[in-house]
mmCIF file of C-alpha atoms in Angstrom:
data_model
loop_
_atom_site.group_PDB
_atom_site.id
_atom_site.type_symbol
_atom_site.label_atom_id
_atom_site.label_comp_id
_atom_site.label_asym_id
_atom_site.label_seq_id
_atom_site.Cartn_x
_atom_site.Cartn_y
_atom_site.Cartn_z
ATOM 1 C CA MET A 1 0.014 -0.163 0.088
ATOM 2 C CA LYS A 2 2.961 2.534 0.760
ATOM 3 C CA GLY A 3 4.504 1.543 -2.446
ATOM 4 C CA LEU A 4 1.049 2.558 -4.241
ATOM 5 C CA LEU A 5 0.920 5.703 -2.036
ATOM 6 C CA THR A 6 4.655 6.615 -3.069
ATOM 7 C CA ALA A 7 3.758 6.051 -6.718
ATOM 8 C CA PHE A 8 0.921 8.579 -6.660
ATOM 9 C CA SER A 9 2.742 11.194 -4.655
ATOM 10 C CA ILE A 10 5.398 11.210 -7.211
ATOM 11 C CA TYR A 11 3.959 10.728 -10.553
ATOM 12 C CA SER A 12 0.631 12.463 -9.810
ATOM 13 C CA LYS A 13 -0.790 15.798 -8.285
ATOM 14 C CA ILE A 14 -3.402 13.542 -6.436
ATOM 15 C CA PRO A 15 -3.612 14.231 -2.807
ATOM 16 C CA VAL A 16 -2.593 11.206 -0.979
ATOM 17 C CA PRO A 17 -1.358 10.439 2.562
ATOM 18 C CA ARG A 18 2.050 11.603 3.129
ATOM 19 C CA VAL A 19 4.619 8.551 2.842
ATOM 20 C CA LYS A 20 8.272 8.869 3.938
ATOM 21 C CA TRP A 21 10.732 8.250 0.904
ATOM 22 C CA ASP A 22 12.295 5.023 1.856
ATOM 23 C CA ASP A 23 14.096 2.295 -0.138
ATOM 24 C CA LYS A 24 11.558 -0.112 1.248
ATOM 25 C CA TYR A 25 8.685 1.247 -0.338
ATOM 26 C CA MET A 26 10.357 3.021 -3.133
ATOM 27 C CA LYS A 27 11.183 -0.477 -4.753
ATOM 28 C CA TYR A 28 7.755 -1.302 -5.431
ATOM 29 C CA SER A 29 6.686 2.265 -6.598
ATOM 30 C CA LEU A 30 7.203 1.637 -10.394
ATOM 31 C CA ALA A 31 4.724 -1.455 -10.077
ATOM 32 C CA PHE A 32 2.052 0.895 -9.385
ATOM 33 C CA PHE A 33 2.940 3.435 -11.947
ATOM 34 C CA PRO A 34 0.281 2.103 -14.391
ATOM 35 C CA PHE A 35 -2.266 2.866 -11.948
ATOM 36 C CA VAL A 36 -1.931 6.617 -12.367
ATOM 37 C CA GLY A 37 -2.323 6.077 -16.181
ATOM 38 C CA ALA A 38 -5.473 3.934 -15.332
ATOM 39 C CA LEU A 39 -7.039 7.000 -13.274
ATOM 40 C CA ILE A 40 -6.367 9.189 -16.157
ATOM 41 C CA ALA A 41 -8.372 6.661 -18.190
ATOM 42 C CA GLY A 42 -11.292 6.497 -15.737
ATOM 43 C CA LEU A 43 -11.364 10.463 -15.615
ATOM 44 C CA LEU A 44 -11.444 10.561 -19.516
ATOM 45 C CA TYR A 45 -14.138 8.108 -19.404
ATOM 46 C CA GLY A 46 -16.263 9.935 -16.806
ATOM 47 C CA TRP A 47 -15.966 13.340 -18.788
ATOM 48 C CA GLU A 48 -16.898 11.601 -21.770
ATOM 49 C CA LEU A 49 -20.074 10.372 -20.163
ATOM 50 C CA LEU A 50 -20.731 13.919 -18.611
ATOM 51 C CA CYS A 51 -20.231 15.498 -22.065
ATOM 52 C CA ARG A 52 -22.810 13.418 -23.587
ATOM 53 C CA GLU A 53 -25.413 13.806 -20.721
ATOM 54 C CA LEU A 54 -25.072 17.407 -20.970
ATOM 55 C CA GLY A 55 -24.695 17.926 -24.610
ATOM 56 C CA CYS A 56 -21.389 19.656 -24.586
ATOM 57 C CA GLY A 57 -19.845 20.965 -27.934
ATOM 58 C CA GLY A 58 -16.914 19.251 -29.227
ATOM 59 C CA LEU A 59 -14.341 21.838 -28.649
ATOM 60 C CA LEU A 60 -14.999 21.886 -24.866
ATOM 61 C CA ARG A 61 -14.914 18.010 -24.868
ATOM 62 C CA ILE A 62 -11.718 17.910 -26.651
ATOM 63 C CA SER A 63 -9.949 20.823 -24.642
ATOM 64 C CA VAL A 64 -11.139 19.327 -21.262
ATOM 65 C CA ALA A 65 -9.814 15.827 -22.227
ATOM 66 C CA THR A 66 -6.613 17.089 -23.416
ATOM 67 C CA THR A 67 -5.909 18.890 -20.209
ATOM 68 C CA VAL A 68 -7.017 15.848 -17.935
ATOM 69 C CA PRO A 69 -3.292 14.192 -18.065
ATOM 70 C CA LEU A 70 -1.899 17.775 -17.220
ATOM 71 C CA ILE A 71 -4.126 18.068 -14.234
ATOM 72 C CA VAL A 72 -3.293 14.519 -12.965
ATOM 73 C CA THR A 73 0.211 14.822 -13.427
ATOM 74 C CA GLY A 74 0.861 18.240 -12.993
ATOM 75 C CA GLY A 75 2.702 18.326 -16.307
ATOM 76 C CA PHE A 76 5.389 15.915 -14.813
ATOM 77 C CA HIS A 77 6.126 14.114 -17.868
ATOM 78 C CA VAL A 78 5.621 16.963 -20.403
ATOM 79 C CA ASP A 79 8.657 18.555 -18.497
ATOM 80 C CA GLY A 80 10.904 15.722 -19.437
ATOM 81 C CA TYR A 81 9.304 15.871 -23.074
ATOM 82 C CA MET A 82 10.282 19.552 -23.361
ATOM 83 C CA ASP A 83 13.674 19.165 -21.964
ATOM 84 C CA THR A 84 14.570 15.909 -24.111
ATOM 85 C CA MET A 85 13.336 17.967 -27.318
ATOM 86 C CA ASP A 86 15.889 20.968 -26.474
ATOM 87 C CA ALA A 87 18.758 18.571 -25.944
ATOM 88 C CA PHE A 88 18.024 16.436 -29.079
ATOM 89 C CA HIS A 89 17.388 19.252 -31.250
ATOM 90 C CA SER A 90 20.701 21.032 -30.194
ATOM 91 C CA TYR A 91 22.791 18.516 -32.164
ATOM 92 C CA LYS A 92 25.606 18.947 -29.708
ATOM 93 C CA SER A 93 27.909 16.712 -27.764
ATOM 94 C CA ARG A 94 26.540 13.911 -25.649
ATOM 95 C CA GLU A 95 27.903 15.781 -22.494
ATOM 96 C CA GLU A 96 26.252 19.209 -23.770
ATOM 97 C CA LYS A 97 22.854 17.554 -24.078
ATOM 98 C CA LEU A 98 22.782 16.234 -20.630
ATOM 99 C CA GLU A 99 23.666 19.615 -19.405
ATOM 100 C CA ILE A 100 21.034 21.104 -21.499
ATOM 101 C CA MET A 101 18.497 18.799 -20.140
ATOM 102 C CA SER A 102 19.670 19.991 -16.501
ATOM 103 C CA ASP A 103 19.101 23.439 -17.285
ATOM 104 C CA PRO A 104 15.868 24.681 -15.894
ATOM 105 C CA HIS A 105 15.542 27.243 -18.439
ATOM 106 C CA ILE A 106 13.473 26.233 -21.587
ATOM 107 C CA GLY A 107 14.804 26.698 -25.287
ATOM 108 C CA ALA A 108 12.832 27.438 -28.447
ATOM 109 C CA PHE A 109 12.607 23.837 -29.666
ATOM 110 C CA SER A 110 10.927 22.717 -26.558
ATOM 111 C CA VAL A 111 8.293 25.418 -27.328
ATOM 112 C CA ILE A 112 8.000 24.680 -30.756
ATOM 113 C CA MET A 113 7.729 20.729 -30.141
ATOM 114 C CA LEU A 114 5.375 21.204 -27.261
ATOM 115 C CA ALA A 115 2.983 23.273 -29.550
ATOM 116 C CA LEU A 116 3.197 20.467 -32.357
ATOM 117 C CA TYR A 117 2.576 18.033 -29.752
ATOM 118 C CA TYR A 118 -0.677 19.384 -28.789
ATOM 119 C CA ILE A 119 -1.720 20.553 -32.077
ATOM 120 C CA LEU A 120 -1.618 16.958 -33.236
ATOM 121 C CA PHE A 121 -3.051 15.390 -30.003
ATOM 122 C CA ILE A 122 -6.062 17.806 -30.306
ATOM 123 C CA GLY A 123 -6.562 17.030 -34.003
ATOM 124 C CA PHE A 124 -6.157 13.180 -33.595
ATOM 125 C CA TYR A 125 -8.524 13.213 -30.674
ATOM 126 C CA SER A 126 -11.113 15.056 -32.303
ATOM 127 C CA GLU A 127 -11.459 12.053 -34.246
ATOM 128 C CA ILE A 128 -12.276 9.875 -31.461
ATOM 129 C CA GLY A 129 -16.038 9.549 -31.379
ATOM 130 C CA SER A 130 -17.415 6.523 -29.834
ATOM 131 C CA ILE A 131 -17.247 5.692 -25.972
ATOM 132 C CA ASN A 132 -15.233 2.582 -26.990
ATOM 133 C CA ASP A 133 -12.555 4.585 -28.587
ATOM 134 C CA VAL A 134 -12.234 6.916 -25.632
ATOM 135 C CA ILE A 135 -11.735 3.464 -23.388
ATOM 136 C CA LEU A 136 -9.052 2.560 -26.145
ATOM 137 C CA VAL A 137 -7.147 5.796 -25.711
ATOM 138 C CA GLY A 138 -7.520 5.713 -22.061
ATOM 139 C CA GLY A 139 -5.830 2.302 -22.287
ATOM 140 C CA GLY A 140 -2.771 4.037 -23.982
ATOM 141 C CA PHE A 141 -1.996 6.042 -20.473
ATOM 142 C CA VAL A 142 -1.782 2.268 -18.850
ATOM 143 C CA ILE A 143 0.316 1.085 -21.664
ATOM 144 C CA SER A 144 2.788 3.869 -21.621
ATOM 145 C CA ARG A 145 3.408 3.794 -17.942
ATOM 146 C CA ALA A 146 3.969 0.021 -17.844
ATOM 147 C CA LEU A 147 6.361 0.249 -20.466
ATOM 148 C CA SER A 148 8.252 2.992 -19.144
ATOM 149 C CA ALA A 149 8.533 1.054 -15.655
ATOM 150 C CA PHE A 150 9.773 -1.779 -17.644
ATOM 151 C CA MET A 151 12.797 0.673 -19.093
ATOM 152 C CA VAL A 152 13.551 2.440 -15.839
ATOM 153 C CA VAL A 153 14.234 -1.220 -14.605
ATOM 154 C CA PHE A 154 16.193 -2.526 -17.418
ATOM 155 C CA LEU A 155 17.643 0.445 -19.544
ATOM 156 C CA LYS A 156 21.081 2.069 -18.582
ATOM 157 C CA PRO A 157 20.857 5.338 -16.959
ATOM 158 C CA ALA A 158 22.866 8.126 -18.839
ATOM 159 C CA ARG A 159 24.047 9.720 -15.619
ATOM 160 C CA GLY A 160 25.733 8.429 -12.432
ATOM 161 C CA ASP A 161 22.937 10.218 -10.438
ATOM 162 C CA GLY A 162 19.431 11.745 -10.582
ATOM 163 C CA MET A 163 15.615 10.233 -10.138
ATOM 164 C CA LEU A 164 15.904 7.638 -12.770
ATOM 165 C CA LYS A 165 19.158 6.298 -11.555
ATOM 166 C CA TYR A 166 17.914 6.114 -8.024
ATOM 167 C CA PHE A 167 14.871 4.084 -9.253
ATOM 168 C CA ASN A 168 17.037 1.901 -11.240
ATOM 169 C CA ASP A 169 19.255 1.076 -8.517
ATOM 170 C CA THR A 170 16.420 0.736 -5.575
ATOM 171 C CA ALA A 171 13.651 -0.989 -7.770
ATOM 172 C CA GLY A 172 12.529 -4.701 -7.048
ATOM 173 C CA LYS A 173 13.207 -5.563 -10.351
ATOM 174 C CA ALA A 174 11.656 -9.074 -10.150
ATOM 175 C CA VAL A 175 8.423 -7.452 -8.448
ATOM 176 C CA VAL A 176 8.150 -4.824 -10.798
ATOM 177 C CA VAL A 177 8.530 -6.996 -13.831
ATOM 178 C CA VAL A 178 5.945 -9.564 -12.529
ATOM 179 C CA PHE A 179 3.508 -6.740 -11.526
ATOM 180 C CA VAL A 180 3.613 -4.880 -14.843
ATOM 181 C CA ALA A 181 3.603 -7.937 -16.942
ATOM 182 C CA VAL A 182 0.385 -8.926 -15.200
ATOM 183 C CA GLU A 183 -1.185 -5.476 -15.673
ATOM 184 C CA MET A 184 -0.257 -5.417 -19.382
ATOM 185 C CA THR A 185 -1.680 -8.786 -19.641
ATOM 186 C CA VAL A 186 -4.801 -8.133 -17.993
ATOM 187 C CA LEU A 187 -5.298 -4.863 -19.742
ATOM 188 C CA ASN A 188 -5.014 -6.240 -23.050
ATOM 189 C CA VAL A 189 -6.747 -9.525 -22.805
ATOM 190 C CA LEU A 190 -10.048 -7.447 -21.192
ATOM 191 C CA LEU A 191 -10.004 -4.611 -23.670
ATOM 192 C CA ALA A 192 -9.496 -7.017 -26.612
ATOM 193 C CA ILE A 193 -12.321 -9.213 -25.639
ATOM 194 C CA PHE A 194 -14.749 -6.762 -24.243
ATOM 195 C CA ILE A 195 -13.921 -3.337 -26.213
ATOM 196 C CA SER A 196 -11.826 -3.902 -29.326
ATOM 197 C CA PRO A 197 -8.838 -5.873 -30.556
ATOM 198 C CA VAL A 198 -7.391 -2.312 -31.530
ATOM 199 C CA ILE A 199 -5.674 -2.530 -28.084
ATOM 200 C CA LEU A 200 -3.125 -5.189 -29.207
ATOM 201 C CA ILE A 201 -2.260 -3.078 -32.250
ATOM 202 C CA GLU A 202 -1.688 -0.008 -29.640
ATOM 203 C CA THR A 203 0.537 -2.109 -27.620
ATOM 204 C CA ALA A 204 2.644 -3.298 -30.718
ATOM 205 C CA VAL A 205 3.090 0.369 -31.563
ATOM 206 C CA ALA A 206 4.356 1.300 -28.111
ATOM 207 C CA VAL A 207 6.618 -1.375 -28.187
ATOM 208 C CA LEU A 208 8.190 -0.186 -31.521
ATOM 209 C CA PHE A 209 8.397 3.142 -30.261
ATOM 210 C CA ALA A 210 10.266 1.682 -27.105
ATOM 211 C CA LEU A 211 12.854 0.131 -29.341
ATOM 212 C CA TYR A 212 13.359 3.234 -31.328
ATOM 213 C CA TYR A 213 13.391 5.018 -27.665
ATOM 214 C CA LYS A 214 16.140 2.930 -26.672
ATOM 215 C CA TYR A 215 18.248 3.254 -29.939
ATOM 216 C CA ARG A 216 17.968 7.111 -29.922
ATOM 217 C CA CYS A 217 18.862 7.603 -26.376
ATOM 218 C CA TYR A 218 21.830 5.331 -26.424
ATOM 219 C CA LYS A 219 22.849 6.929 -29.530
ATOM 220 C CA GLU A 220 22.520 10.774 -28.343
ATOM 221 C CA LEU A 221 22.893 10.501 -24.846
ATOM 222 C CA GLY A 222 24.485 7.148 -23.902
ATOM 223 C CA GLY A 223 21.443 6.040 -21.837
ATOM 224 C CA VAL A 224 18.048 7.274 -20.505
ATOM 225 C CA THR A 225 17.209 9.863 -17.738
ATOM 226 C CA GLY A 226 14.282 10.945 -15.876
ATOM 227 C CA ASP A 227 13.676 13.657 -18.692
ATOM 228 C CA THR A 228 13.760 10.911 -21.465
ATOM 229 C CA ALA A 229 11.320 8.740 -19.374
ATOM 230 C CA GLY A 230 8.695 11.754 -19.458
ATOM 231 C CA TYR A 231 9.599 12.142 -23.094
ATOM 232 C CA PHE A 232 8.703 8.262 -23.899
ATOM 233 C CA VAL A 233 5.506 8.440 -21.580
ATOM 234 C CA THR A 234 4.232 11.792 -23.425
ATOM 235 C CA VAL A 235 5.039 10.594 -27.086
ATOM 236 C CA THR A 236 3.644 7.106 -26.275
ATOM 237 C CA GLU A 237 0.253 8.611 -25.345
ATOM 238 C CA LEU A 238 0.156 10.663 -28.603
ATOM 239 C CA LEU A 239 0.733 7.640 -30.592
ATOM 240 C CA MET A 240 -1.788 5.611 -28.909
ATOM 241 C CA CYS A 241 -4.380 8.236 -29.631
ATOM 242 C CA MET A 242 -3.333 8.354 -33.239
ATOM 243 C CA THR A 243 -3.355 4.750 -33.495
ATOM 244 C CA VAL A 244 -7.145 4.424 -32.430
ATOM 245 C CA ALA A 245 -7.908 7.696 -34.596
ATOM 246 C CA ILE A 246 -6.531 6.385 -37.704
ATOM 247 C CA TYR A 247 -8.002 2.711 -36.948
ATOM 248 C CA GLY A 248 -11.483 4.354 -36.731
ATOM 249 C CA LEU A 249 -10.703 6.399 -40.029
ATOM 250 C CA ILE A 250 -10.118 3.581 -42.212
#
């Protein structure tokens, strides 16, 4: 239970009972990381039902749905996405890219890429029409966090310090792997049976992006960081939305 509370205290802005950060509980927190995605999915589903009940316009429905992940996480992952975009688009040395990611100031490319991200997300989410499609998009928020937990455990940290290195060192890897594997399996089986097999395509797309993520981070940074983990979660969420929207269109 303390591992669950620790996960929500780190990865969300949801008020939870205060838990002391201790290695004993931190080692299990990654196993509960996908639960934050499940909360976002539930809120998206609830908002969709409310919009249908009240007859809300499309712009209001899409705008609020887009902000739900930001409200729940406080922009935790978006911050990493922006720092990563600044580093990747600097075309400087590996050491300079890591310094850029540590700089609290934002650069032009982070702003440009953030604008591009939300233009694409709003555009593709506007094609999400049915309640089942909303559930499938919500499933993407769980998938992104489940795969991120796997990679925090197994991929090489680019730095010798930082939050990701701490999680990599302290995580109970066997527990995290088993929990996250079960969560992914249950999600895919239930949604494939009761909603749509599109969830299997979403998972395949996310895994392919995970392979690209590893390749690019190792090539440009020598490993992964907390910022790149945020980049992975954020981009995967967009890819899940795109997958559902494109499948619906064709």
